[in-house]
């Protein structure tokens, strides 16, 4: 009896002239009366129920357990903090102090890239380390100042101040951090961090490479002490202008070039020693990570000796950093207003993209290296929280750092709490070392920046690997690099993402399926294969033998473009029966392209059931004008007529309205082409209930009432029946496929009703005793568990029709 809601729904549908009974399904009785190798006398009948909209909302709607898990996942540290131990503490302490020795000089150098005083780099680093650990799902990554983000902030500051010179650079940077942080925090809290996956690895590496080269080239004037060069222009312009201005190089070059040489000398020296003395590799690693601190301290001492007694940094013999305020002198709420936000609104997307891709790409990479999985959405919560609250201590936009993350990972970090120890180092620098920072040579800081960004450049070997994997993506890499070098970092970001998206859409829209055929294969071990080779090399009377497994059917592309051995014979299962395999998803971007390829091949390989005979030339349709005058008509009588099509949905996860409508249109087209015969439509490997529902709503998967398809010979896959628990909670049992039966096969019910089925095999026939159930609903006989089942079902009907015609 229909429920009240069903009655209301049907009444409403009737009032709106919606036809709810348009499918005209064949009844269950009609289904069971069809000739079948499946006997319902010894097996439970299963009718598949289609999912409803209510089912869909129940699947996605959060329940109490989901809400509880959501809030628990917001604070991942609760999962490990109670088990914190001395061994973890030791590893975190060493890693934290090691990173601290790197982050202090890098933080000050990167702040200068952002057009901010050096202390803001320390503020940003401190906030990133002190806040991130509580929200982290990665133990390795470090949040703080990075070269690319700092350069982008500096570009935004310059751009805003061109039109609004009264807005302070610090105000711009802090406001930018809050706004971008709010956006990223929302993405993380909404758990839609998967959007980052739309940015390809090629786009990320191209953007990082172009940015690294741009930043490095931009620091050459500072390295050489050349004044008056705009290092924010395109990289090629900066490089050309630097070459022109080489005669203007000052004493700063001595402090910069030698510092850069020393940094690389120490690095390569310890790498050589690590290879020479592997037992001391860990010691050499820690000594190598201290090279930046060592070089800066050395040049600070030289600078102090040269500029001793100077109180004004402008009077130094070469450019030095100058006074760095002690402590958090600029803490407080950032001055935010709509005027400032509107001034940089056009640059906000690039800022958010950099925040996302740098952090997620780095954290995922090190997660794979160290055998743990990150939660991208939760990582965005961590970044967003850091950037929202960081500006209250003076921070500007911060994200993950590749170089410091690599150091932290190699230093043996155990938990995210290591960031707290790094924060302590930064705090000590802010309160105890600011007087020392006064003498840091600016050219030496430029050397630190160049040395750091050098690791971000993609090596040629990696680009070659890209070429080996996907040649079409290599041009995208170079597009991103060249656009960045010849314009700016922001354009490079947009260009690489746009190019990657265009390639993805091209691949989706131009997806082409494959027509496949059947061949027999057998499996054997390597030893048996050697014996088989020896047997093939000798005469047929050779005593060499190989143990082969039972032969089975596999389906390979007929065009043989899959790399399989071309000497193997692959055939269609039967003339007029076609198997079509989708290589990609089947949705509106590619459904038309799929169907065009599908129908074009079928029309080429078959003929009409009823040959066209036109008495007059004018009777022919315009799109089939026939041969030219004097040319013989194409003879197609040797071609088979269309019998059945089998669609392999193993690569299809879901379908949409456009895809299903294209299938409906093609079915009508082929029905007219094959008329008065009926074309059988079979589907294999449909794993989604929603896909089966969509196809069934268009009339696929079942015979309609009063349809000649009701004379089908159904072939049904069954599995063991377990009545010890309910159907929903039943345990999995070994499957048995009766699609492999011949016409003489039978299913008997000799044992007790609840006994597990027993299988007996004699020759080609299989006898099943016991109780079994169908894998899929018997009301959807044209949806098959695999291609083999679909082929057997299609051939059963074709052979039956041929037998009737012969009789």
Short mmCIF file of N, CA, C and O in Angstrom, two decimals, residues 140-186:
data_model
loop_
_atom_site.label_atom_id
_atom_site.label_comp_id
_atom_site.label_asym_id
_atom_site.label_seq_id
_atom_site.Cartn_x
_atom_site.Cartn_y
_atom_site.Cartn_z
N UNK A 140 56.59 17.52 9.69
CA UNK A 140 57.80 18.04 9.05
C UNK A 140 57.72 19.50 8.65
O UNK A 140 58.72 20.22 8.73
N UNK A 141 56.57 19.93 8.18
CA UNK A 141 56.50 21.24 7.54
C UNK A 141 56.67 22.37 8.55
O UNK A 141 56.30 22.26 9.72
N UNK A 142 57.25 23.46 8.08
CA UNK A 142 57.42 24.67 8.90
C UNK A 142 56.70 25.82 8.21
O UNK A 142 56.86 26.04 7.01
N UNK A 143 55.88 26.54 8.97
CA UNK A 143 55.18 27.71 8.45
C UNK A 143 55.95 28.96 8.85
O UNK A 143 56.38 29.10 10.00
N UNK A 144 56.08 29.86 7.92
CA UNK A 144 56.78 31.11 8.21
C UNK A 144 57.00 31.90 6.93
O UNK A 144 56.26 31.76 5.97
N UNK A 145 58.05 32.71 6.95
CA UNK A 145 58.37 33.50 5.76
C UNK A 145 58.94 32.60 4.68
O UNK A 145 59.73 31.69 4.96
N UNK A 146 58.53 32.84 3.44
CA UNK A 146 59.08 32.11 2.29
C UNK A 146 59.38 33.13 1.21
O UNK A 146 58.76 34.20 1.14
N UNK A 147 60.30 32.78 0.33
CA UNK A 147 60.77 33.73 -0.67
C UNK A 147 59.67 34.14 -1.64
O UNK A 147 59.49 35.33 -1.93
N UNK A 148 58.92 33.17 -2.14
CA UNK A 148 57.91 33.48 -3.16
C UNK A 148 56.80 34.34 -2.57
O UNK A 148 56.40 35.35 -3.16
N UNK A 149 56.28 33.93 -1.41
CA UNK A 149 55.20 34.69 -0.78
C UNK A 149 55.68 36.10 -0.43
O UNK A 149 54.94 37.08 -0.60
N UNK A 150 56.90 36.21 0.07
CA UNK A 150 57.43 37.52 0.44
C UNK A 150 57.58 38.42 -0.79
O UNK A 150 57.27 39.61 -0.75
N UNK A 151 58.06 37.84 -1.90
CA UNK A 151 58.18 38.61 -3.13
C UNK A 151 56.82 39.07 -3.62
O UNK A 151 56.66 40.21 -4.08
N UNK A 152 55.84 38.20 -3.53
CA UNK A 152 54.48 38.55 -3.95
C UNK A 152 53.92 39.67 -3.08
O UNK A 152 53.29 40.61 -3.60
N UNK A 153 54.14 39.59 -1.78
CA UNK A 153 53.69 40.66 -0.88
C UNK A 153 54.39 41.97 -1.24
O UNK A 153 53.75 43.03 -1.28
N UNK A 154 55.70 41.91 -1.52
CA UNK A 154 56.42 43.11 -1.91
C UNK A 154 55.88 43.73 -3.18
O UNK A 154 55.75 44.96 -3.29
N UNK A 155 55.53 42.87 -4.16
CA UNK A 155 54.94 43.38 -5.41
C UNK A 155 53.60 44.05 -5.15
O UNK A 155 53.28 45.09 -5.75
N UNK A 156 52.81 43.47 -4.26
CA UNK A 156 51.50 44.06 -3.94
C UNK A 156 51.68 45.39 -3.22
O UNK A 156 50.96 46.37 -3.49
N UNK A 157 52.64 45.45 -2.32
CA UNK A 157 52.91 46.72 -1.60
C UNK A 157 53.29 47.82 -2.59
O UNK A 157 52.77 48.95 -2.53
N UNK A 158 54.19 47.50 -3.52
CA UNK A 158 54.61 48.49 -4.51
C UNK A 158 53.43 48.94 -5.38
O UNK A 158 53.25 50.14 -5.63
N UNK A 159 52.62 47.98 -5.81
CA UNK A 159 51.48 48.30 -6.68
C UNK A 159 50.47 49.17 -5.96
O UNK A 159 49.94 50.14 -6.52
N UNK A 160 50.16 48.84 -4.71
CA UNK A 160 49.17 49.61 -3.95
C UNK A 160 49.68 51.02 -3.67
O UNK A 160 48.94 52.01 -3.80
N UNK A 161 50.95 51.12 -3.33
CA UNK A 161 51.50 52.44 -2.98
C UNK A 161 51.65 53.35 -4.19
O UNK A 161 51.79 54.56 -4.02
N UNK A 162 51.63 52.77 -5.40
CA UNK A 162 51.66 53.63 -6.59
C UNK A 162 50.40 54.47 -6.70
O UNK A 162 50.44 55.63 -7.13
N UNK A 163 49.27 53.88 -6.34
CA UNK A 163 47.98 54.60 -6.43
C UNK A 163 47.54 55.15 -5.08
O UNK A 163 46.71 56.06 -5.03
N UNK A 164 48.05 54.58 -3.98
CA UNK A 164 47.69 55.05 -2.65
C UNK A 164 48.97 55.20 -1.82
O UNK A 164 49.25 54.40 -0.92
N UNK A 165 49.76 56.22 -2.11
CA UNK A 165 51.05 56.38 -1.42
C UNK A 165 50.93 56.61 0.09
O UNK A 165 51.91 56.43 0.81
N UNK A 166 49.75 56.98 0.54
CA UNK A 166 49.57 57.25 1.96
C UNK A 166 49.35 55.98 2.79
O UNK A 166 49.38 56.03 4.02
N UNK A 167 49.11 54.84 2.13
CA UNK A 167 48.89 53.58 2.87
C UNK A 167 50.25 52.97 3.18
O UNK A 167 51.06 52.71 2.29
N UNK A 168 50.49 52.71 4.44
CA UNK A 168 51.77 52.18 4.89
C UNK A 168 51.95 50.74 4.42
O UNK A 168 50.99 49.96 4.35
N UNK A 169 53.20 50.36 4.11
CA UNK A 169 53.50 49.01 3.64
C UNK A 169 53.12 47.96 4.68
O UNK A 169 52.59 46.89 4.34
N UNK A 170 53.38 48.25 5.94
CA UNK A 170 53.04 47.31 7.01
C UNK A 170 51.54 47.10 7.09
O UNK A 170 51.05 45.97 7.26
N UNK A 171 50.79 48.17 6.94
CA UNK A 171 49.33 48.07 6.97
C UNK A 171 48.82 47.19 5.83
O UNK A 171 47.92 46.37 6.00
N UNK A 172 49.41 47.36 4.64
CA UNK A 172 49.01 46.55 3.49
C UNK A 172 49.29 45.07 3.74
O UNK A 172 48.43 44.21 3.53
N UNK A 173 50.50 44.78 4.22
CA UNK A 173 50.91 43.39 4.42
C UNK A 173 50.08 42.70 5.49
O UNK A 173 49.64 41.55 5.32
N UNK A 174 49.82 43.40 6.60
CA UNK A 174 49.05 42.79 7.69
C UNK A 174 47.59 42.59 7.29
O UNK A 174 46.97 41.57 7.62
N UNK A 175 47.02 43.55 6.61
CA UNK A 175 45.63 43.41 6.15
C UNK A 175 45.51 42.27 5.14
O UNK A 175 44.55 41.48 5.17
N UNK A 176 46.49 42.17 4.25
CA UNK A 176 46.50 41.09 3.28
C UNK A 176 46.55 39.74 3.97
O UNK A 176 45.86 38.79 3.55
N UNK A 177 47.32 39.64 5.04
CA UNK A 177 47.42 38.38 5.78
C UNK A 177 46.08 38.01 6.41
O UNK A 177 45.65 36.84 6.34
N UNK A 178 45.38 38.96 6.99
CA UNK A 178 44.10 38.67 7.65
C UNK A 178 43.06 38.24 6.62
O UNK A 178 42.36 37.24 6.80
N UNK A 179 42.95 39.00 5.52
CA UNK A 179 41.91 38.70 4.52
C UNK A 179 42.17 37.35 3.86
O UNK A 179 41.27 36.49 3.75
N UNK A 180 43.40 37.13 3.39
CA UNK A 180 43.71 35.84 2.76
C UNK A 180 43.61 34.70 3.75
O UNK A 180 43.16 33.60 3.41
N UNK A 181 43.99 34.96 5.00
CA UNK A 181 43.87 33.93 6.04
C UNK A 181 42.43 33.55 6.29
O UNK A 181 42.13 32.37 6.50
N UNK A 182 41.52 34.52 6.27
CA UNK A 182 40.10 34.22 6.47
C UNK A 182 39.56 33.34 5.34
O UNK A 182 38.79 32.40 5.59
N UNK A 183 39.97 33.63 4.13
CA UNK A 183 39.51 32.81 2.98
C UNK A 183 40.02 31.39 3.11
O UNK A 183 39.27 30.42 2.96
N UNK A 184 41.31 31.23 3.41
CA UNK A 184 41.90 29.90 3.54
C UNK A 184 41.30 29.16 4.73
O UNK A 184 41.03 27.96 4.66
N UNK A 185 41.06 29.88 5.83
CA UNK A 185 40.45 29.26 7.00
C UNK A 185 39.05 28.74 6.68
O UNK A 185 38.67 27.65 7.11
N UNK A 186 38.30 29.51 5.91
CA UNK A 186 36.96 29.06 5.51
C UNK A 186 37.03 27.80 4.67
O UNK A 186 36.27 26.85 4.87
#
